mmCIF file of C-alpha atoms in Angstrom:
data_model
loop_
_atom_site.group_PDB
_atom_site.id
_atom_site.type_symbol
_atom_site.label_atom_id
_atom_site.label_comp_id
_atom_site.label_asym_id
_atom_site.label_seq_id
_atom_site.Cartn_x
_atom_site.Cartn_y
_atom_site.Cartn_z
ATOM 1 C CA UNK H 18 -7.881 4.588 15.416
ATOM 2 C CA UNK H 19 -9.302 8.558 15.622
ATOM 3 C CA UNK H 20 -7.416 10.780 13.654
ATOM 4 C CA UNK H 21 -6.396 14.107 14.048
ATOM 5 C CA UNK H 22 -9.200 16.200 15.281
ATOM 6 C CA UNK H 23 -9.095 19.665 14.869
ATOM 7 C CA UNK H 24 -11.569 22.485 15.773
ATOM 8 C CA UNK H 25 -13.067 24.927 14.403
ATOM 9 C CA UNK H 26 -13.483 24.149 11.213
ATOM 10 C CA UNK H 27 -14.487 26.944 10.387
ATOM 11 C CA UNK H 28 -13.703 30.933 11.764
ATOM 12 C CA UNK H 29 -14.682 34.544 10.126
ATOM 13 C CA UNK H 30 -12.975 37.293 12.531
ATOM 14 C CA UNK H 31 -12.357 41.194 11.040
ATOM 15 C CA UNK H 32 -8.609 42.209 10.806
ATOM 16 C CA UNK H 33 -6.566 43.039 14.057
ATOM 17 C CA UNK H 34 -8.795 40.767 16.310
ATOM 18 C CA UNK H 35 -7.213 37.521 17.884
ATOM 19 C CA UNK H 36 -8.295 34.057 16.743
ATOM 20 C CA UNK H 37 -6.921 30.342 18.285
ATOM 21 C CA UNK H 38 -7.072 27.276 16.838
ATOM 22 C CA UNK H 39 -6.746 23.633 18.579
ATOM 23 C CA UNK H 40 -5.500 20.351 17.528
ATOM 24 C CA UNK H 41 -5.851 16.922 19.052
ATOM 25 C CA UNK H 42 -3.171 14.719 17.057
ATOM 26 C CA UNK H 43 -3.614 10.146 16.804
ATOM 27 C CA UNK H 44 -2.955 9.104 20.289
ATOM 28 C CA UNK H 45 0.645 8.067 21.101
ATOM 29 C CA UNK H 46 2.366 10.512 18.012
ATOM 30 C CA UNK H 47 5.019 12.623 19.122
ATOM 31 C CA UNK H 48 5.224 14.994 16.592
ATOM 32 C CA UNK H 49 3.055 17.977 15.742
ATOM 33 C CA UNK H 50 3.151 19.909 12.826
ATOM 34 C CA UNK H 51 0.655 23.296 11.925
ATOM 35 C CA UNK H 52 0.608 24.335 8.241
ATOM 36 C CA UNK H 53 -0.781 26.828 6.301
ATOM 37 C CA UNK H 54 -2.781 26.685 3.297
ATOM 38 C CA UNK H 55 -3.323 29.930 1.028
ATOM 39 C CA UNK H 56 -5.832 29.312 -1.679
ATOM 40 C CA UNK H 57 -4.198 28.181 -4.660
ATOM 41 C CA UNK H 58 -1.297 26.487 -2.629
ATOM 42 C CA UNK H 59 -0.148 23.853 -1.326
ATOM 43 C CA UNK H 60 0.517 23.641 2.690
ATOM 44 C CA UNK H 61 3.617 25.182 4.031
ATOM 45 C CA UNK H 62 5.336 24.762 7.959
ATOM 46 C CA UNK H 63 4.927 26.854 10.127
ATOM 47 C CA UNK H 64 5.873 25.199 13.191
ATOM 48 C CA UNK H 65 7.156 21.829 14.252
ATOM 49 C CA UNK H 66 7.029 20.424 17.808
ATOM 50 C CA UNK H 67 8.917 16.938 19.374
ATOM 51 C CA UNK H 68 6.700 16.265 22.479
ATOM 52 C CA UNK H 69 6.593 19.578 23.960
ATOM 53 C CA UNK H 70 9.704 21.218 22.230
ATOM 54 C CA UNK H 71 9.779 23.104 19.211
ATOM 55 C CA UNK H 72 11.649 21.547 17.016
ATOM 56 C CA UNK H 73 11.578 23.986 13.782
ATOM 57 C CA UNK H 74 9.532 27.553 13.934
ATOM 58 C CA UNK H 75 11.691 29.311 11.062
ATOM 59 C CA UNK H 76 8.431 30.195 9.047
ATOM 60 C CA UNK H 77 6.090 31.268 11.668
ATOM 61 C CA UNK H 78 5.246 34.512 11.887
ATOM 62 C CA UNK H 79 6.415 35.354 15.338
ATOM 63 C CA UNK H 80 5.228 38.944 15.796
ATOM 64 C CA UNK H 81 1.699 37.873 15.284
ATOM 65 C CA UNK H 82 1.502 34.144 15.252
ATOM 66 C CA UNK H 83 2.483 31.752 18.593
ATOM 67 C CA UNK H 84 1.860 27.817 19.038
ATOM 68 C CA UNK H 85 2.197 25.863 22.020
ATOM 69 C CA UNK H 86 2.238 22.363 22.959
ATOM 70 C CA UNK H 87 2.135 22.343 26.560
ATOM 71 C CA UNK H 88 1.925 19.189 27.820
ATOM 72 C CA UNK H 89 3.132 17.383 24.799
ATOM 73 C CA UNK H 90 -0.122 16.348 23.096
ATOM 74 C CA UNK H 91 -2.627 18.498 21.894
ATOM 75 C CA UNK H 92 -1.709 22.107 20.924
ATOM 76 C CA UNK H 93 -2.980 25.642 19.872
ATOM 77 C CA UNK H 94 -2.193 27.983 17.505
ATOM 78 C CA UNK H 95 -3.001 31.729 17.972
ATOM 79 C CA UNK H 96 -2.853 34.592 15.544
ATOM 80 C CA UNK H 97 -2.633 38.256 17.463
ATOM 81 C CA UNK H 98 -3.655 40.841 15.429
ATOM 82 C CA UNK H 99 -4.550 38.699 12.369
ATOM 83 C CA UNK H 100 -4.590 40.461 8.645
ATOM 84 C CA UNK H 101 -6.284 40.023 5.641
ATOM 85 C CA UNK H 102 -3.447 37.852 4.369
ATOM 86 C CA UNK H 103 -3.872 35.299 6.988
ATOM 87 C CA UNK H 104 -6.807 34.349 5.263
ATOM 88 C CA UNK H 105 -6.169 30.144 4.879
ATOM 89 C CA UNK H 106 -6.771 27.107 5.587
ATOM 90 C CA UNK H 107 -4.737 26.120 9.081
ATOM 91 C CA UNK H 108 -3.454 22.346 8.828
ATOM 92 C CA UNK H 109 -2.452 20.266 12.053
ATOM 93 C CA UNK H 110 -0.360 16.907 11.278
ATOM 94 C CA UNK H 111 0.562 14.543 13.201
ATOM 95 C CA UNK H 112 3.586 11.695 13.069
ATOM 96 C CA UNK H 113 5.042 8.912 14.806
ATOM 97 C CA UNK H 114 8.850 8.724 14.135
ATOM 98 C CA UNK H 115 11.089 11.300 15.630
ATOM 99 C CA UNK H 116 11.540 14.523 13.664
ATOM 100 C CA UNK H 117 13.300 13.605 10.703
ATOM 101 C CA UNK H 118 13.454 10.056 11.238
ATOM 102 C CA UNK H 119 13.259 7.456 8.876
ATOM 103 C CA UNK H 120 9.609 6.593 7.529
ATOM 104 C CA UNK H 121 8.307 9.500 8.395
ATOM 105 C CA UNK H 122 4.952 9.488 7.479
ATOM 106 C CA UNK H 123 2.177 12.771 8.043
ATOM 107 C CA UNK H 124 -1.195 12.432 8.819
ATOM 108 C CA UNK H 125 -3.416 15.592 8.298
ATOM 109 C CA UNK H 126 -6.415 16.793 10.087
ATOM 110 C CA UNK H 127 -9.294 18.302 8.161
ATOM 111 C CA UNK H 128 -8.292 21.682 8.656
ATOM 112 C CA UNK H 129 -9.894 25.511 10.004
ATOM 113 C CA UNK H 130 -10.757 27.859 7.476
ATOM 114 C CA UNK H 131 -10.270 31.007 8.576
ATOM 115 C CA UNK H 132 -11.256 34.180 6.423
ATOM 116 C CA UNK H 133 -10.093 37.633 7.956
ATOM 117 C CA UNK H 134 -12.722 40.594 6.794
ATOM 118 C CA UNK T 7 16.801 24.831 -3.225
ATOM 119 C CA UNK T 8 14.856 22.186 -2.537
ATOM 120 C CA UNK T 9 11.406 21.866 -4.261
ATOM 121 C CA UNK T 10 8.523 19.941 -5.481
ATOM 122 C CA UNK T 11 6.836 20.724 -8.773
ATOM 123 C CA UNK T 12 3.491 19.674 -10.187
ATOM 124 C CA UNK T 13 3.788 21.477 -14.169
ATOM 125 C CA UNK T 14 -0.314 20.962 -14.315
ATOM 126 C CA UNK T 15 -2.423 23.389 -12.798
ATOM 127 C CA UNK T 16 -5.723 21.623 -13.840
ATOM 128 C CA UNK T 17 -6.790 18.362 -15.453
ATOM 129 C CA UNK T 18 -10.156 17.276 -16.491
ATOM 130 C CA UNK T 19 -10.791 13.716 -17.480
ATOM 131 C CA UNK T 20 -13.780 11.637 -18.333
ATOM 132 C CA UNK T 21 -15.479 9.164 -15.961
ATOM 133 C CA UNK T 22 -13.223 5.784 -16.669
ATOM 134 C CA UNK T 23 -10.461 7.229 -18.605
ATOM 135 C CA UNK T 24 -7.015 7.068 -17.305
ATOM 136 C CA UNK T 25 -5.842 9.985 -15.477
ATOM 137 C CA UNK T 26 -1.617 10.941 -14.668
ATOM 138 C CA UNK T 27 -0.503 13.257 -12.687
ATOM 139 C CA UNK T 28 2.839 14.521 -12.868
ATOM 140 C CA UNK T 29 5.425 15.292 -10.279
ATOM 141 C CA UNK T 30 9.089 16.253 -10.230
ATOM 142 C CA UNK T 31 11.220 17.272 -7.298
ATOM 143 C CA UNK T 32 14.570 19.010 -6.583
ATOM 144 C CA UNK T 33 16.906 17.608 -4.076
ATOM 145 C CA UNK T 34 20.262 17.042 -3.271
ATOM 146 C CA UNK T 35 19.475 13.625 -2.171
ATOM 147 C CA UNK T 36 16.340 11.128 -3.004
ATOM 148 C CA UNK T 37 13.880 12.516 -0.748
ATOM 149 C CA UNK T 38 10.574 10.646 0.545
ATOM 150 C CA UNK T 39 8.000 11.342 -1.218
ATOM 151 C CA UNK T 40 4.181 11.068 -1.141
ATOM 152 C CA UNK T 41 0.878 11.560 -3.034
ATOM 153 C CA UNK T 42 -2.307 13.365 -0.962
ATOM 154 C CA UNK T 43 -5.476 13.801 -1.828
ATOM 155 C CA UNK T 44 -7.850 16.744 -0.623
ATOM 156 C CA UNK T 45 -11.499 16.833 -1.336
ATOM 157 C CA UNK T 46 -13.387 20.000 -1.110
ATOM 158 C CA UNK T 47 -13.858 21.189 2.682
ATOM 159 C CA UNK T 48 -11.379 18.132 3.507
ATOM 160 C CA UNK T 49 -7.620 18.085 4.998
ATOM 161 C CA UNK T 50 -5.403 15.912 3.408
ATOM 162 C CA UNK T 51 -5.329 11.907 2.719
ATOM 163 C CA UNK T 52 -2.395 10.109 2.269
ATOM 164 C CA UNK T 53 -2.619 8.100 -1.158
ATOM 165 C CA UNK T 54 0.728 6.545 -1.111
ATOM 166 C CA UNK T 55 4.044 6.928 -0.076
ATOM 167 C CA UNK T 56 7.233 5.971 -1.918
ATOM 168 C CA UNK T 57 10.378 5.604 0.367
ATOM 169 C CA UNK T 58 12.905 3.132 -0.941
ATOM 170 C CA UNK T 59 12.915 -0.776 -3.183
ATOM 171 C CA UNK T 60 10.141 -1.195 -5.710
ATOM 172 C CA UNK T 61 9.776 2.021 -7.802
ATOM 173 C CA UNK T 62 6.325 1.221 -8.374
ATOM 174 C CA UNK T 63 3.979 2.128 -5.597
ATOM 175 C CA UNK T 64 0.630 0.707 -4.642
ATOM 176 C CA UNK T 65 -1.876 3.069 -2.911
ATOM 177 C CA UNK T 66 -5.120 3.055 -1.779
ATOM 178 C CA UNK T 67 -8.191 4.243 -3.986
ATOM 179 C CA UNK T 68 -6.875 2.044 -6.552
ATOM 180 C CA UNK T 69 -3.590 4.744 -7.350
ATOM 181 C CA UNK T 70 -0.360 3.718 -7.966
ATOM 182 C CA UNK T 71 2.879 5.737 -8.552
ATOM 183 C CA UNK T 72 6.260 5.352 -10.285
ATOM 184 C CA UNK T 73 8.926 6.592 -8.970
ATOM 185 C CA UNK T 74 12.276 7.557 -11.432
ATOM 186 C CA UNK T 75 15.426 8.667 -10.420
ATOM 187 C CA UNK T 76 16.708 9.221 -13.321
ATOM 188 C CA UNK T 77 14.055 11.717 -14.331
ATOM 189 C CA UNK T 78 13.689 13.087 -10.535
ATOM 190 C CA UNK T 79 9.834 12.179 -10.946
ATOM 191 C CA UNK T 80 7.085 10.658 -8.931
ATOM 192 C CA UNK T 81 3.908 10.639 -11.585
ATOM 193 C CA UNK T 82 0.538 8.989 -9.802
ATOM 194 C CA UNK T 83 -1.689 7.149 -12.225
ATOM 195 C CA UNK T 84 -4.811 5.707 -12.250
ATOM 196 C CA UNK T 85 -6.180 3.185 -14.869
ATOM 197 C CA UNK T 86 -9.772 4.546 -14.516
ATOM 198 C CA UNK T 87 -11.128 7.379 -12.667
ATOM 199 C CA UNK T 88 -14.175 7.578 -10.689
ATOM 200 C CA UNK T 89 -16.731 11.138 -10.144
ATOM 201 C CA UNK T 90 -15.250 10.475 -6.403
ATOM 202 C CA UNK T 91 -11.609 11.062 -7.754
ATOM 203 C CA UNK T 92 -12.048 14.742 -8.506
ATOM 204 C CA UNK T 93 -9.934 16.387 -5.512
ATOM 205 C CA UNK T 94 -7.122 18.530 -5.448
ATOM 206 C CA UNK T 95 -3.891 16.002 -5.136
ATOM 207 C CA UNK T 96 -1.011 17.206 -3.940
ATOM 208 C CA UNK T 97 2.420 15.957 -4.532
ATOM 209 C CA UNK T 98 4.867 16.030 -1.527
ATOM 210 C CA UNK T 99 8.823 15.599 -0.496
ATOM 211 C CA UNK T 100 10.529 14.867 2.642
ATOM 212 C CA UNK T 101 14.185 15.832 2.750
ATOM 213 C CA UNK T 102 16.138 17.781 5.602
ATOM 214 C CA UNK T 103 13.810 16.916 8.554
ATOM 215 C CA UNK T 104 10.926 18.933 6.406
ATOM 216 C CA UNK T 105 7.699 18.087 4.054
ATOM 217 C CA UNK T 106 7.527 20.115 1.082
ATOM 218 C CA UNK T 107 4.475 20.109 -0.920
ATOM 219 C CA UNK T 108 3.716 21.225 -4.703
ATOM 220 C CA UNK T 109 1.371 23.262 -5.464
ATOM 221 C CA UNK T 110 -1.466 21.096 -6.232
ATOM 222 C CA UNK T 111 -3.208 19.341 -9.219
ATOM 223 C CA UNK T 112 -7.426 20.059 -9.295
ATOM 224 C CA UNK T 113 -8.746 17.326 -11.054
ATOM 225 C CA UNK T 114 -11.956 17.784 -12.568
ATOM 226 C CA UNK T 115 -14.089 14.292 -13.812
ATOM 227 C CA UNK T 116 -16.592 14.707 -16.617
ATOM 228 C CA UNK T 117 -19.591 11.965 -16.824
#
């Protein structure tokens, strides 16, 4: 079974440009999850989807970050203008239970590192 | 407010000593929990996962964990490390519909 592929693994941009990130999550998982990892840190949400629905975006920046999962499987995240501070690691998960169902179990991707000059 | 705390920052431990990692969370309610592991340059592996029955959890890589309610802990152990073990292992919780994750354990193995 493939895992959760996510590209690119790696992405230097200078502040205030625009960046996107993909994810492909295991075949057949409904729900999508993109973290972020600060240096030091361990991953926190920033946006949950259910299929194609967004199920929790409380901790994404809205004014410069926006995720979409179009069709209900893979999905991008974009960062317009980025800052220094978005400097991380971006994590896409993926899960097979509903959203908060029982046996809920994550499986990560291996990440983008993005480092904002 | 919910959390997940791992109290050590760094551990170093010599090739085929034991190694423990400690955990403790803060819920209203027993949450799911879970040990990952990251390796440099890596995303996250799932070690083990601890959701309800035998406190004492088998994973892969030869980890197990222990889970305690009574001291609202989840500790991983391993009877001896390997060089391969040293990773960054990261302690998570599952409660209200969201994973919370500790900050992370590095752990450093010494020949």
């Amino acid at each position: 079974e493939a895992g959760v592929a996510q590209s690119p693994r790696y992405k230097i941009i200078e502040k205030r440009q625009s960046v996107a990130f993909w994810c492909n999550p295991i075949s057949g998982h409904a729900t999508l999850y993109w973290y972020q990892q600060i240096l030091g840190q361990g991953p926190k949400l920033l946006i949950q989807f259910q299929n194609n629905g967004v199920v929790d975006d409380s901790q994404l920046p809205k004014d410069r970050f926006s995720a979409e999962r179009l069709k209900g499987v893979d999905s991008t995240l974009k960062i317009q203008p980025a800052k220094l501070e978005d400097s991380a690691v971006y994590l896409c998960a993926s899960s097979s239970q509903l959203a908060g169902g029982r046996q809920e179990t994550q499986y990560f991707g291996p990440g983008t590192r993005l480092l904002v000059l | 407010a919910q959390s997940v705390t791992q109290p050590d920052i760094h551990i170093t431990v010599s090739e085929g000593a034991s190694l423990e990692l400690r955990c403790n969370y803060s819920y209203g309610a027993t949450p799911y929990l879970f040990w990952y592991v990251q390796s440099p340059g890596q995303g996250l592996q799932l070690l083990l996962k601890y959701f309800s029955g035998d406190t004492l959890v088998q994973g892969i890589k030869g980890f197990e964990a222990e889970f305690k309610r009574s001291q609202s802990s989840f500790n991983l152990r391993k009877p001896s490390v390997h060089w391969s073990d040293a990773a960054e292992y990261f302690c998570a919780a599952l409660g209200d519909y969201k994973l919370s994750f500790g900050a992370g354990t590095t752990v450093t193995v010494r020949a």
